[in-house]
Amino acid sequence: MTSAELASRAGRALNAFLALTATDEEWHVADRAVTLHCLAAHAPAFFEAHALAPLLDDALARLAEVPSDFPDELAWEVVMARLDAQYFRALHGLPCAPLPEDDVRRAVERVTAESTLAGWLVGELAQALGLDVDVPEPVGLVDAERTYWRTHQVLLWTCYLRDPLEVDASDALDELERTAPMRLVLGQIDSGAEMLFCLQTAGRDVDPRLIEALAATQREDGSFREEDEDGPREHAHTTAVCLIALAFEARGHA
């Protein structure tokens, strides 16, 4: 598959992603900003060719509308969206709302009780925002959950693909390189795409057959979706991560 063909697929994925996230749901508002941030850093030629800078500016501005309170009934996806909102505004040097440290600490504990992996990520985001919270150790993770941990280590180390790796990420990258083919064979394209763009950003060689296997799962409407996904957040997220991986490979083409 040529770079031009991949660019065409990435363009269709972009259109699908923007349509899927054109809502007021907090996770869509957050994921839209996260994805455009990653595209600006990871696929700058694609980002410029599609004139996405105004969309990123708008997405970052909308993050200021995301609430910054953390009541006890908040679902983990919303906890993450609210921390994402503050984290990405901070990355771009924009004013952030003060966060209630005690409430965030309790939210991290509640999320951790549901999922150690999710608790680890929201705890890491909270710490990055300067809050004094305990981050659970993500021990005993296997399969897709372990992949998610490894990819998000790379994302955090690079401020979501913006910065070069300044830590020795060899163990994480070796693991991702070794297991990426299996994730795609199993149809786990969300984690598979994240693995590919983490390897790309680290300068690892990515087998073109893996990119083609990912591209082949694209749906007629341009989106990407795993067979067992049934929610609008998951659909948009999978489309987003596949878009980021394909846009990198489409460099030099609009």
Short mmCIF file of C-alpha atoms in Angstrom, two decimals:
data_model
loop_
_atom_site.label_atom_id
_atom_site.label_comp_id
_atom_site.label_asym_id
_atom_site.label_seq_id
_atom_site.Cartn_x
_atom_site.Cartn_y
_atom_site.Cartn_z
CA MET A 1 0.00 0.00 0.00
CA THR A 2 1.52 3.33 -1.07
CA SER A 3 1.87 6.43 1.05
CA ALA A 4 -0.77 8.11 -1.12
CA GLU A 5 -3.23 5.27 -0.43
CA LEU A 6 -2.51 5.46 3.28
CA ALA A 7 -3.01 9.24 3.14
CA SER A 8 -6.41 8.71 1.56
CA ARG A 9 -7.39 6.26 4.27
CA ALA A 10 -6.10 8.61 6.97
CA GLY A 11 -8.12 11.45 5.48
CA ARG A 12 -11.27 9.33 5.58
CA ALA A 13 -10.50 8.34 9.17
CA LEU A 14 -10.06 12.01 10.08
CA ASN A 15 -13.47 12.89 8.67
CA ALA A 16 -15.06 9.98 10.50
CA PHE A 17 -13.36 10.89 13.77
CA LEU A 18 -14.43 14.53 13.59
CA ALA A 19 -18.02 13.44 12.93
CA LEU A 20 -17.97 10.93 15.80
CA THR A 21 -16.67 13.51 18.30
CA ALA A 22 -18.99 16.36 17.28
CA THR A 23 -20.89 16.02 20.57
CA ASP A 24 -20.93 17.60 24.02
CA GLU A 25 -19.96 14.39 25.80
CA GLU A 26 -16.97 15.10 28.02
CA TRP A 27 -14.97 12.13 26.75
CA HIS A 28 -15.53 13.24 23.12
CA VAL A 29 -14.46 16.79 23.93
CA ALA A 30 -11.32 15.44 25.60
CA ASP A 31 -10.52 12.78 23.00
CA ARG A 32 -10.88 15.32 20.18
CA ALA A 33 -8.23 17.55 21.75
CA VAL A 34 -5.96 14.61 22.58
CA THR A 35 -6.10 13.28 19.03
CA LEU A 36 -5.46 16.62 17.34
CA HIS A 37 -2.57 17.25 19.75
CA CYS A 38 -1.06 13.87 18.81
CA LEU A 39 -1.52 14.52 15.08
CA ALA A 40 0.21 17.88 15.36
CA ALA A 41 3.20 16.24 17.03
CA HIS A 42 3.31 12.87 15.30
CA ALA A 43 2.14 13.63 11.76
CA PRO A 44 2.84 17.35 11.22
CA ALA A 45 2.68 17.16 7.41
CA PHE A 46 -0.76 15.55 7.58
CA PHE A 47 -1.82 18.05 10.25
CA GLU A 48 -0.79 20.99 8.06
CA ALA A 49 -2.21 19.53 4.85
CA HIS A 50 -5.62 19.23 6.47
CA ALA A 51 -5.40 22.68 8.10
CA LEU A 52 -6.07 21.27 11.56
CA ALA A 53 -4.49 24.07 13.63
CA PRO A 54 -7.78 26.00 14.04
CA LEU A 55 -9.55 22.79 15.03
CA LEU A 56 -6.88 22.08 17.67
CA ASP A 57 -7.19 25.62 19.02
CA ASP A 58 -10.96 25.23 19.22
CA ALA A 59 -10.64 21.81 20.87
CA LEU A 60 -8.25 23.17 23.50
CA ALA A 61 -10.61 26.09 24.18
CA ARG A 62 -13.51 23.68 24.66
CA LEU A 63 -11.52 21.82 27.31
CA ALA A 64 -12.02 24.86 29.53
CA GLU A 65 -15.75 24.05 29.51
CA VAL A 66 -15.19 20.55 30.93
CA PRO A 67 -16.11 20.57 34.65
CA SER A 68 -13.25 20.33 37.13
CA ASP A 69 -15.13 18.82 40.07
CA PHE A 70 -14.97 15.11 40.99
CA PRO A 71 -18.14 13.99 42.80
CA ASP A 72 -18.35 10.47 44.19
CA GLU A 73 -20.70 9.17 41.48
CA LEU A 74 -18.40 10.07 38.59
CA ALA A 75 -17.68 7.19 36.17
CA TRP A 76 -14.03 6.43 35.50
CA GLU A 77 -14.29 7.54 31.86
CA VAL A 78 -15.44 10.97 33.02
CA VAL A 79 -12.74 11.16 35.70
CA MET A 80 -10.21 10.55 32.94
CA ALA A 81 -11.82 13.09 30.60
CA ARG A 82 -11.75 15.78 33.29
CA LEU A 83 -8.09 15.13 34.09
CA ASP A 84 -7.26 14.98 30.36
CA ALA A 85 -8.88 18.39 29.94
CA GLN A 86 -6.57 19.97 32.51
CA TYR A 87 -3.49 18.01 31.41
CA PHE A 88 -3.70 19.04 27.75
CA ARG A 89 -4.47 22.66 28.52
CA ALA A 90 -1.39 22.63 30.76
CA LEU A 91 0.72 21.10 27.97
CA HIS A 92 -0.28 23.98 25.70
CA GLY A 93 0.38 26.65 28.32
CA LEU A 94 -3.28 27.51 28.80
CA PRO A 95 -4.90 28.46 32.12
CA CYS A 96 -6.22 25.53 34.13
CA ALA A 97 -8.95 25.43 36.71
CA PRO A 98 -7.81 24.61 40.27
CA LEU A 99 -8.49 20.97 41.07
CA PRO A 100 -9.87 19.76 44.41
CA GLU A 101 -6.98 17.57 45.54
CA ASP A 102 -8.89 15.55 48.13
CA ASP A 103 -11.75 14.82 45.71
CA VAL A 104 -9.31 13.81 42.98
CA ARG A 105 -7.48 11.53 45.43
CA ARG A 106 -10.76 9.81 46.31
CA ALA A 107 -11.66 9.55 42.60
CA VAL A 108 -8.34 7.83 41.87
CA GLU A 109 -9.00 5.38 44.71
CA ARG A 110 -12.50 4.61 43.36
CA VAL A 111 -11.23 4.10 39.84
CA THR A 112 -8.44 1.86 41.12
CA ALA A 113 -11.02 -0.30 42.93
CA GLU A 114 -12.68 -0.90 39.55
CA SER A 115 -9.49 -1.28 37.52
CA THR A 116 -5.88 -1.05 38.62
CA LEU A 117 -4.91 -0.10 35.09
CA ALA A 118 -7.39 2.77 34.84
CA GLY A 119 -6.43 3.87 38.35
CA TRP A 120 -2.77 3.92 37.31
CA LEU A 121 -3.46 6.20 34.36
CA VAL A 122 -5.71 8.69 36.16
CA GLY A 123 -3.22 8.70 39.04
CA GLU A 124 -0.36 9.47 36.64
CA LEU A 125 -2.36 12.30 35.07
CA ALA A 126 -3.18 13.72 38.50
CA GLN A 127 0.47 13.58 39.56
CA ALA A 128 1.51 15.27 36.32
CA LEU A 129 -0.85 18.08 37.27
CA GLY A 130 0.97 18.47 40.58
CA LEU A 131 -1.53 16.72 42.82
CA ASP A 132 -0.44 14.58 45.75
CA VAL A 133 -2.08 11.24 44.94
CA ASP A 134 -0.97 7.64 45.23
CA VAL A 135 -0.49 5.89 41.89
CA PRO A 136 -1.21 2.16 42.06
CA GLU A 137 1.40 -0.26 40.78
CA PRO A 138 0.03 -1.93 37.61
CA VAL A 139 1.11 -5.44 38.57
CA GLY A 140 -0.20 -8.67 37.11
CA LEU A 141 -1.39 -7.18 33.81
CA VAL A 142 -1.61 -9.49 30.82
CA ASP A 143 -2.59 -9.33 27.15
CA ALA A 144 -4.38 -6.14 26.02
CA GLU A 145 -4.25 -4.58 29.49
CA ARG A 146 -0.47 -4.93 29.60
CA THR A 147 -0.27 -3.44 26.12
CA TYR A 148 -2.36 -0.47 27.24
CA TRP A 149 0.00 0.09 30.17
CA ARG A 150 3.10 -0.07 27.97
CA THR A 151 1.70 2.28 25.31
CA HIS A 152 0.57 4.80 27.89
CA GLN A 153 3.98 4.72 29.53
CA VAL A 154 5.37 5.89 26.19
CA LEU A 155 2.60 8.47 25.81
CA LEU A 156 3.28 9.93 29.25
CA TRP A 157 7.05 9.88 28.76
CA THR A 158 6.64 11.89 25.54
CA CYS A 159 3.79 14.18 26.65
CA TYR A 160 1.59 12.31 24.20
CA LEU A 161 4.06 12.13 21.31
CA ARG A 162 5.13 15.79 21.56
CA ASP A 163 8.57 15.30 23.07
CA PRO A 164 11.44 12.92 22.32
CA LEU A 165 11.95 9.97 24.63
CA GLU A 166 14.41 10.93 27.35
CA VAL A 167 14.18 7.70 29.35
CA ASP A 168 15.39 4.23 28.51
CA ALA A 169 12.19 2.80 27.07
CA SER A 170 13.86 -0.29 25.61
CA ASP A 171 11.94 -2.82 27.68
CA ALA A 172 8.58 -1.27 26.84
CA LEU A 173 9.39 -0.87 23.15
CA ASP A 174 10.83 -4.37 22.80
CA GLU A 175 7.65 -5.76 24.33
CA LEU A 176 5.43 -3.72 22.02
CA GLU A 177 7.46 -4.72 18.98
CA ARG A 178 7.25 -8.38 19.95
CA THR A 179 3.52 -8.49 20.62
CA ALA A 180 2.06 -6.03 18.08
CA PRO A 181 1.42 -8.69 15.42
CA MET A 182 -0.61 -10.78 17.87
CA ARG A 183 -2.79 -7.84 18.89
CA LEU A 184 -3.69 -7.24 15.24
CA VAL A 185 -4.23 -10.94 14.52
CA LEU A 186 -6.69 -11.02 17.43
CA GLY A 187 -8.55 -8.03 16.01
CA GLN A 188 -7.52 -5.79 18.90
CA ILE A 189 -6.96 -2.84 16.59
CA ASP A 190 -7.32 -0.16 19.27
CA SER A 191 -4.34 -1.39 21.27
CA GLY A 192 -2.62 -2.51 18.06
CA ALA A 193 -2.74 0.99 16.59
CA GLU A 194 -1.42 2.49 19.83
CA MET A 195 1.48 0.04 19.72
CA LEU A 196 2.31 1.04 16.16
CA PHE A 197 2.39 4.78 16.79
CA CYS A 198 4.48 4.30 19.94
CA LEU A 199 7.01 2.33 17.90
CA GLN A 200 6.88 5.00 15.19
CA THR A 201 7.55 7.84 17.61
CA ALA A 202 10.49 5.94 19.09
CA GLY A 203 12.04 5.47 15.65
CA ARG A 204 11.56 1.73 15.57
CA ASP A 205 11.03 0.08 12.18
CA VAL A 206 7.40 -0.93 11.74
CA ASP A 207 6.69 -3.79 9.37
CA PRO A 208 4.60 -2.35 6.49
CA ARG A 209 2.47 -5.48 6.64
CA LEU A 210 1.26 -4.43 10.10
CA ILE A 211 0.23 -1.01 8.77
CA GLU A 212 -1.58 -2.67 5.88
CA ALA A 213 -3.32 -5.09 8.23
CA LEU A 214 -4.52 -2.16 10.31
CA ALA A 215 -5.64 -0.18 7.26
CA ALA A 216 -7.58 -3.18 5.96
CA THR A 217 -9.90 -3.04 8.97
CA GLN A 218 -11.23 0.39 8.01
CA ARG A 219 -15.00 0.52 7.56
CA GLU A 220 -16.84 2.01 4.61
CA ASP A 221 -17.61 5.19 6.53
CA GLY A 222 -13.88 5.71 7.22
CA SER A 223 -14.05 4.74 10.88
CA PHE A 224 -12.43 1.88 12.76
CA ARG A 225 -14.19 -0.31 15.27
CA GLU A 226 -13.48 -3.56 17.06
CA GLU A 227 -16.12 -6.24 16.67
CA ASP A 228 -17.13 -6.27 20.35
CA GLU A 229 -17.30 -2.49 20.74
CA ASP A 230 -20.75 -1.15 21.43
CA GLY A 231 -20.22 2.36 22.76
CA PRO A 232 -19.72 5.75 21.08
CA ARG A 233 -16.62 6.53 23.13
CA GLU A 234 -14.91 3.29 22.14
CA HIS A 235 -15.82 3.76 18.46
CA ALA A 236 -14.35 7.26 18.37
CA HIS A 237 -11.26 6.23 20.34
CA THR A 238 -10.44 3.32 18.04
CA THR A 239 -10.88 5.55 15.01
CA ALA A 240 -8.60 8.14 16.61
CA VAL A 241 -5.68 5.83 17.35
CA CYS A 242 -5.86 4.19 13.92
CA LEU A 243 -5.90 7.66 12.36
CA ILE A 244 -2.73 8.67 14.24
CA ALA A 245 -0.83 5.54 13.14
CA LEU A 246 -1.91 5.86 9.49
CA ALA A 247 -1.29 9.62 9.30
CA PHE A 248 2.35 9.08 10.27
CA GLU A 249 2.83 6.59 7.43
CA ALA A 250 1.11 8.98 5.00
CA ARG A 251 3.81 11.62 5.46
CA GLY A 252 4.46 13.59 2.30
CA HIS A 253 0.92 13.18 1.02
CA ALA A 254 -2.26 15.06 1.84
#
